[in-house]
Coordinates of N, CA and C in Angstrom, one line a residue:
M1 N 0.8 -1.2 0.0 CA 0.0 0.0 0.0 C 0.9 1.2 0.0
F2 N 0.5 2.3 -0.7 CA 1.4 3.5 -0.9 C 1.4 4.3 0.4
L3 N 0.5 4.1 1.3 CA 0.4 4.8 2.6 C 1.3 4.3 3.7
K4 N 2.1 3.3 3.4 CA 2.9 2.6 4.4 C 3.8 3.6 5.1
G5 N 3.8 3.5 6.4 CA 4.6 4.4 7.2 C 4.0 5.7 7.6
I6 N 2.8 6.0 7.0 CA 2.1 7.2 7.3 C 0.9 6.9 8.2
S7 N 0.7 7.6 9.2 CA -0.5 7.4 10.0 C -1.7 7.7 9.2
V8 N -2.6 6.8 9.0 CA -3.8 7.0 8.2 C -4.7 8.0 8.8
N9 N -4.8 8.1 10.1 CA -5.6 9.1 10.8 C -5.1 10.5 10.6
F10 N -3.7 10.6 10.6 CA -3.1 11.9 10.4 C -3.3 12.3 9.0
L11 N -3.1 11.4 8.0 CA -3.3 11.7 6.6 C -4.7 12.1 6.3
S12 N -5.7 11.3 6.9 CA -7.1 11.6 6.6 C -7.4 13.0 7.2
A13 N -6.9 13.3 8.4 CA -7.2 14.6 9.0 C -6.7 15.8 8.2
I14 N -5.4 15.6 7.7 CA -4.8 16.7 6.9 C -5.6 16.9 5.6
L15 N -6.0 15.7 4.9 CA -6.7 15.8 3.7 C -8.1 16.4 4.0
G16 N -8.7 16.2 5.1 CA -10.0 16.8 5.5 C -9.9 18.3 5.6
M17 N -8.8 18.8 6.2 CA -8.6 20.2 6.3 C -8.3 20.9 5.0
L18 N -7.5 20.2 4.2 CA -7.2 20.7 2.8 C -8.4 20.7 2.0
S19 N -9.3 19.7 2.1 CA -10.5 19.7 1.4 C -11.5 20.8 1.7
V20 N -11.5 21.2 3.0 CA -12.3 22.4 3.4 C -11.8 23.6 2.7
I21 N -10.5 23.8 2.6 CA -10.0 25.0 2.0 C -10.3 25.0 0.5
L22 N -10.2 23.8 -0.1 CA -10.5 23.7 -1.6 C -12.0 23.9 -1.8
F23 N -12.8 23.4 -0.9 CA -14.3 23.6 -1.0 C -14.6 25.1 -1.0
V24 N -14.0 25.8 0.0 CA -14.3 27.2 0.1 C -13.8 28.0 -1.2
Q25 N -12.6 27.6 -1.6 CA -12.1 28.3 -2.8 C -12.9 28.0 -4.0
L26 N -13.4 26.7 -4.1 CA -14.1 26.3 -5.3 C -15.5 27.0 -5.4
F27 N -16.2 27.0 -4.3 CA -17.6 27.5 -4.3 C -17.8 28.9 -3.9
Y28 N -16.9 29.5 -3.2 CA -17.1 30.9 -2.7 C -16.2 31.9 -3.3
S29 N -15.3 31.6 -4.2 CA -14.4 32.6 -4.8 C -14.8 32.8 -6.2
K30 N -14.3 33.9 -6.7 CA -14.6 34.3 -8.1 C -13.5 34.0 -9.0
E31 N -13.0 32.8 -8.9 CA -11.9 32.4 -9.8 C -12.4 32.1 -11.2
V32 N -11.4 32.0 -12.1 CA -11.7 31.7 -13.5 C -12.0 30.2 -13.6
L33 N -12.7 29.8 -14.7 CA -13.2 28.5 -14.9 C -12.1 27.4 -14.9
P34 N -11.0 27.6 -15.6 CA -9.9 26.6 -15.6 C -9.4 26.3 -14.2
L35 N -9.2 27.4 -13.4 CA -8.8 27.2 -12.0 C -9.8 26.5 -11.2
K36 N -11.1 26.8 -11.3 CA -12.1 26.1 -10.6 C -12.2 24.6 -11.0
L37 N -11.9 24.3 -12.3 CA -11.9 22.9 -12.7 C -10.7 22.2 -12.0
F38 N -9.6 22.8 -12.0 CA -8.4 22.3 -11.3 C -8.7 22.0 -9.8
L39 N -9.3 23.0 -9.1 CA -9.7 22.8 -7.7 C -10.6 21.7 -7.5
F40 N -11.6 21.5 -8.4 CA -12.6 20.4 -8.3 C -11.9 19.1 -8.5
V41 N -10.9 19.0 -9.4 CA -10.2 17.7 -9.6 C -9.4 17.4 -8.3
V42 N -8.7 18.4 -7.8 CA -7.9 18.1 -6.6 C -8.8 17.8 -5.4
L43 N -9.9 18.5 -5.3 CA -10.9 18.1 -4.2 C -11.4 16.7 -4.4
F44 N -11.7 16.3 -5.6 CA -12.2 14.9 -5.8 C -11.1 13.9 -5.5
I45 N -9.9 14.2 -5.8 CA -8.8 13.3 -5.5 C -8.6 13.2 -4.0
N46 N -8.7 14.4 -3.3 CA -8.5 14.4 -1.8 C -9.6 13.5 -1.2
I47 N -10.8 13.7 -1.6 CA -11.9 13.0 -1.0 C -11.8 11.5 -1.3
F48 N -11.3 11.1 -2.5 CA -11.1 9.7 -2.8 C -10.0 9.1 -1.9
V49 N -8.9 9.8 -1.7 CA -7.8 9.3 -0.9 C -8.3 9.2 0.6
M50 N -9.0 10.3 1.0 CA -9.5 10.3 2.4 C -10.4 9.1 2.7
L51 N -11.2 8.8 1.7 CA -12.1 7.6 2.0 C -11.4 6.3 1.9
E52 N -10.3 6.3 1.1 CA -9.5 5.1 1.0 C -8.7 4.8 2.3
T53 N -8.5 5.8 3.1 CA -7.7 5.5 4.3 C -8.6 4.8 5.4
D54 N -9.9 4.7 5.2 CA -10.8 4.1 6.1 C -10.8 4.8 7.5
S55 N -10.3 6.0 7.6 CA -10.3 6.8 8.8 C -11.5 7.8 8.8
I56 N -12.1 7.9 9.9 CA -13.3 8.8 10.0 C -12.9 10.2 10.2
Q57 N -11.7 10.5 10.6 CA -11.3 11.9 11.0 C -11.4 12.8 9.8
G58 N -10.9 12.5 8.7 CA -10.9 13.4 7.5 C -12.3 13.7 7.1
P59 N -13.2 12.7 6.8 CA -14.6 13.0 6.4 C -15.3 13.9 7.4
I60 N -15.1 13.6 8.7 CA -15.8 14.4 9.7 C -15.3 15.9 9.7
I61 N -14.0 16.1 9.6 CA -13.4 17.4 9.5 C -14.0 18.1 8.2
F62 N -14.1 17.4 7.1 CA -14.6 18.0 5.9 C -16.0 18.4 6.0
I63 N -16.8 17.5 6.6 CA -18.3 17.8 6.8 C -18.5 19.0 7.7
I64 N -17.8 19.0 8.9 CA -17.9 20.1 9.8 C -17.4 21.4 9.2
G65 N -16.2 21.4 8.6 CA -15.6 22.6 8.1 C -16.4 23.1 6.9
G66 N -16.8 22.2 6.0 CA -17.6 22.7 4.8 C -19.0 23.2 5.2
S67 N -19.6 22.6 6.2 CA -20.9 23.1 6.6 C -20.8 24.4 7.4
F68 N -19.8 24.5 8.2 CA -19.5 25.7 8.9 C -19.2 26.9 8.0
S69 N -18.4 26.6 6.9 CA -18.0 27.7 6.0 C -19.3 28.1 5.2
A70 N -20.2 27.1 4.9 CA -21.4 27.5 4.2 C -22.3 28.4 5.1
L71 N -22.3 28.1 6.4 CA -23.0 28.9 7.3 C -22.4 30.3 7.4
C72 N -21.1 30.4 7.5 CA -20.4 31.7 7.5 C -20.6 32.5 6.2
F73 N -20.7 31.8 5.1 CA -20.9 32.5 3.8 C -22.3 33.1 3.8
A74 N -23.3 32.3 4.3 CA -24.7 32.8 4.3 C -24.8 34.0 5.3
W75 N -24.0 34.0 6.4 CA -24.0 35.1 7.3 C -23.4 36.3 6.7
S76 N -22.3 36.1 6.0 CA -21.6 37.3 5.4 C -22.5 37.9 4.3
R77 N -23.3 37.2 3.7 CA -24.2 37.7 2.6 C -25.5 38.1 3.1
K78 N -25.7 38.0 4.5 CA -26.9 38.4 5.1 C -28.2 37.7 4.6
K79 N -28.0 36.4 4.3 CA -29.1 35.6 3.8 C -29.7 34.9 5.0
R80 N -30.7 35.5 5.6 CA -31.2 35.0 6.9 C -32.0 33.7 6.7
L81 N -32.7 33.5 5.7 CA -33.4 32.3 5.5 C -32.5 31.1 5.3
T82 N -31.4 31.3 4.5 CA -30.4 30.3 4.3 C -29.7 30.0 5.7
M83 N -29.4 31.0 6.4 CA -28.8 30.8 7.7 C -29.7 30.0 8.7
A84 N -31.0 30.3 8.7 CA -31.9 29.6 9.5 C -32.0 28.2 9.1
V85 N -32.2 27.9 7.9 CA -32.3 26.5 7.4 C -31.0 25.7 7.7
L86 N -29.9 26.3 7.4 CA -28.6 25.6 7.7 C -28.4 25.4 9.2
S87 N -28.8 26.3 10.0 CA -28.7 26.2 11.4 C -29.6 25.1 11.9
L88 N -30.8 25.0 11.4 CA -31.7 23.9 11.8 C -31.2 22.6 11.4
L89 N -30.5 22.5 10.3 CA -30.0 21.2 9.8 C -28.7 20.9 10.5
L90 N -27.9 21.8 10.8 CA -26.5 21.6 11.3 C -26.5 21.4 12.8
L91 N -27.4 22.0 13.6 CA -27.4 21.9 15.0 C -27.6 20.5 15.5
P92 N -28.6 19.7 15.0 CA -28.7 18.3 15.4 C -27.5 17.5 15.0
M93 N -27.0 17.8 13.8 CA -25.8 17.0 13.3 C -24.6 17.3 14.3
Y94 N -24.3 18.5 14.6 CA -23.2 18.8 15.5 C -23.5 18.2 16.9
A95 N -24.7 18.4 17.4 CA -25.0 17.8 18.7 C -24.8 16.3 18.7
G96 N -25.3 15.6 17.6 CA -25.2 14.2 17.5 C -23.7 13.8 17.5
G97 N -22.9 14.6 16.8 CA -21.5 14.3 16.7 C -20.8 14.4 18.1
I98 N -21.2 15.4 18.8 CA -20.6 15.6 20.2 C -21.0 14.5 21.1
F99 N -22.3 14.2 21.1 CA -22.7 13.0 21.9 C -22.0 11.7 21.4
G100 N -21.8 11.6 20.1 CA -21.2 10.4 19.6 C -19.8 10.2 20.1
L101 N -19.1 11.4 20.3 CA -17.7 11.3 20.9 C -17.7 10.6 22.3
F102 N -18.8 10.8 23.0 CA -18.9 10.2 24.3 C -19.7 8.9 24.3
N103 N -19.8 8.3 23.2 CA -20.5 7.0 23.0 C -22.0 7.0 23.3
Q104 N -22.6 8.1 23.0 CA -24.0 8.3 23.2 C -24.7 8.7 21.9
G105 N -25.9 8.3 21.7 CA -26.7 8.7 20.5 C -26.5 7.9 19.3
P106 N -27.1 8.3 18.2 CA -27.1 7.5 17.0 C -25.8 7.5 16.2
L107 N -25.0 8.6 16.4 CA -23.7 8.6 15.7 C -22.6 8.0 16.4
S108 N -22.8 7.4 17.6 CA -21.8 6.9 18.4 C -21.0 5.8 17.7
R109 N -21.7 4.9 17.0 CA -21.0 3.8 16.3 C -20.1 4.3 15.2
I110 N -20.3 5.5 14.7 CA -19.5 6.1 13.6 C -18.3 6.9 14.2
V111 N -18.7 7.7 15.2 CA -17.7 8.7 15.8 C -16.9 8.2 16.9
Y112 N -17.5 7.4 17.8 CA -16.8 6.9 19.0 C -15.6 6.0 18.7
Q113 N -14.5 6.2 19.3 CA -13.4 5.3 19.3 C -12.9 5.1 20.8
A114 N -12.4 4.0 21.1 CA -11.9 3.8 22.5 C -10.8 4.8 22.8
S115 N -10.0 5.2 21.8 CA -8.9 6.1 22.1 C -9.4 7.5 22.4
N116 N -10.7 7.8 22.3 CA -11.2 9.1 22.7 C -10.9 9.4 24.2
V117 N -11.1 8.4 25.0 CA -10.8 8.6 26.4 C -9.4 8.9 26.7
F118 N -8.4 8.3 26.0 CA -7.0 8.6 26.2 C -6.7 10.0 25.6
R119 N -7.3 10.3 24.5 CA -7.1 11.7 24.0 C -7.6 12.7 24.9
A120 N -8.7 12.5 25.5 CA -9.3 13.5 26.5 C -8.3 13.6 27.7
D121 N -7.7 12.5 28.2 CA -6.7 12.5 29.2 C -5.5 13.3 28.8
Y122 N -5.0 13.1 27.6 CA -3.9 13.9 27.1 C -4.2 15.4 27.1
M123 N -5.4 15.7 26.5 CA -5.7 17.1 26.4 C -5.9 17.8 27.8
S124 N -6.5 17.0 28.8 CA -6.6 17.5 30.1 C -5.3 17.8 30.8
A125 N -4.4 16.9 30.6 CA -3.0 17.1 31.2 C -2.3 18.2 30.5
A126 N -2.4 18.4 29.2 CA -1.8 19.5 28.5 C -2.4 20.8 29.0
W127 N -3.7 20.8 29.1 CA -4.4 22.1 29.6 C -3.9 22.4 31.0
K128 N -3.8 21.4 31.9 CA -3.4 21.7 33.3 C -1.9 22.2 33.2
T129 N -1.1 21.6 32.4 CA 0.3 22.1 32.2 C 0.4 23.5 31.7
F130 N -0.5 23.9 30.8 CA -0.6 25.2 30.2 C -1.0 26.2 31.3
L131 N -2.0 25.9 32.1 CA -2.4 26.8 33.2 C -1.4 26.9 34.3
A132 N -0.7 25.8 34.6 CA 0.3 25.9 35.7 C 1.5 26.7 35.3
N133 N 1.8 26.8 34.0 CA 2.9 27.5 33.5 C 2.6 28.6 32.5
F134 N 1.5 29.3 32.8 CA 0.9 30.2 31.8 C 1.9 31.3 31.4
A135 N 2.6 31.9 32.3 CA 3.5 33.0 32.0 C 4.8 32.6 31.4
T136 N 5.3 31.5 31.8 CA 6.7 31.1 31.3 C 6.6 30.0 30.2
G137 N 5.6 29.1 30.2 CA 5.6 28.0 29.3 C 6.5 26.9 29.8
V138 N 6.5 25.8 29.1 CA 7.4 24.7 29.5 C 8.4 24.3 28.4
G139 N 8.0 24.6 27.1 CA 8.9 24.1 26.0 C 8.8 22.7 25.7
H140 N 9.2 22.3 24.6 CA 9.0 20.9 24.2 C 10.0 20.0 24.9
D141 N 11.1 20.5 25.4 CA 12.1 19.7 26.1 C 11.7 19.3 27.5
S142 N 10.8 20.0 28.1 CA 10.4 19.6 29.5 C 8.9 19.3 29.6
F143 N 8.2 19.3 28.5 CA 6.8 19.0 28.6 C 6.5 17.6 29.1
D144 N 7.4 16.7 28.7 CA 7.2 15.3 29.2 C 7.1 15.2 30.7
G145 N 8.0 15.8 31.4 CA 8.0 15.8 32.8 C 6.7 16.5 33.4
W146 N 6.4 17.6 32.9 CA 5.2 18.3 33.3 C 3.9 17.5 33.0
Y147 N 3.9 16.9 31.8 CA 2.8 16.0 31.5 C 2.6 14.9 32.5
R148 N 3.6 14.2 32.8 CA 3.5 13.1 33.8 C 3.1 13.6 35.2
T149 N 3.5 14.8 35.5 CA 3.0 15.4 36.8 C 1.6 15.8 36.8
E150 N 1.1 16.4 35.7 CA -0.3 16.9 35.7 C -1.3 15.8 35.3
R151 N -0.9 14.7 34.7 CA -1.9 13.7 34.3 C -2.5 12.9 35.4
G152 N -1.7 12.8 36.5 CA -2.2 12.0 37.7 C -2.0 10.5 37.4
F153 N -2.8 9.7 38.1 CA -2.7 8.2 37.9 C -3.7 7.7 37.0

């Protein structure tokens, strides 16, 4: 497989973020047709590779980022009806995704992974380290020691 040695979760997440940028450029910019065609082809390839990784992170990032950018575009154009419809559609989707992260609700089988608990612990320890060293920071060379201190048992 050509992805050997690359974390598929990382690759999928990066492609998801890049796809959001391509989506915004493709649909919300006033570029010329040849450039839009190129952006469409690159977006199509990104989505194909993202789906081939079998990682859920990229598609979720793309869906959230694309829908949020559509909402922001409607807001910037002051299209209130579009904003209301998008908000009514997106709010349950976002809420379902958040509940799914905690293994609750209908999206839990898609979104939930056992590693979510470990990731929450990592983020909690990093946040505590940040707060404990707000003014000075810890740097990458001593974060390991602080992380072990703040994470607890």
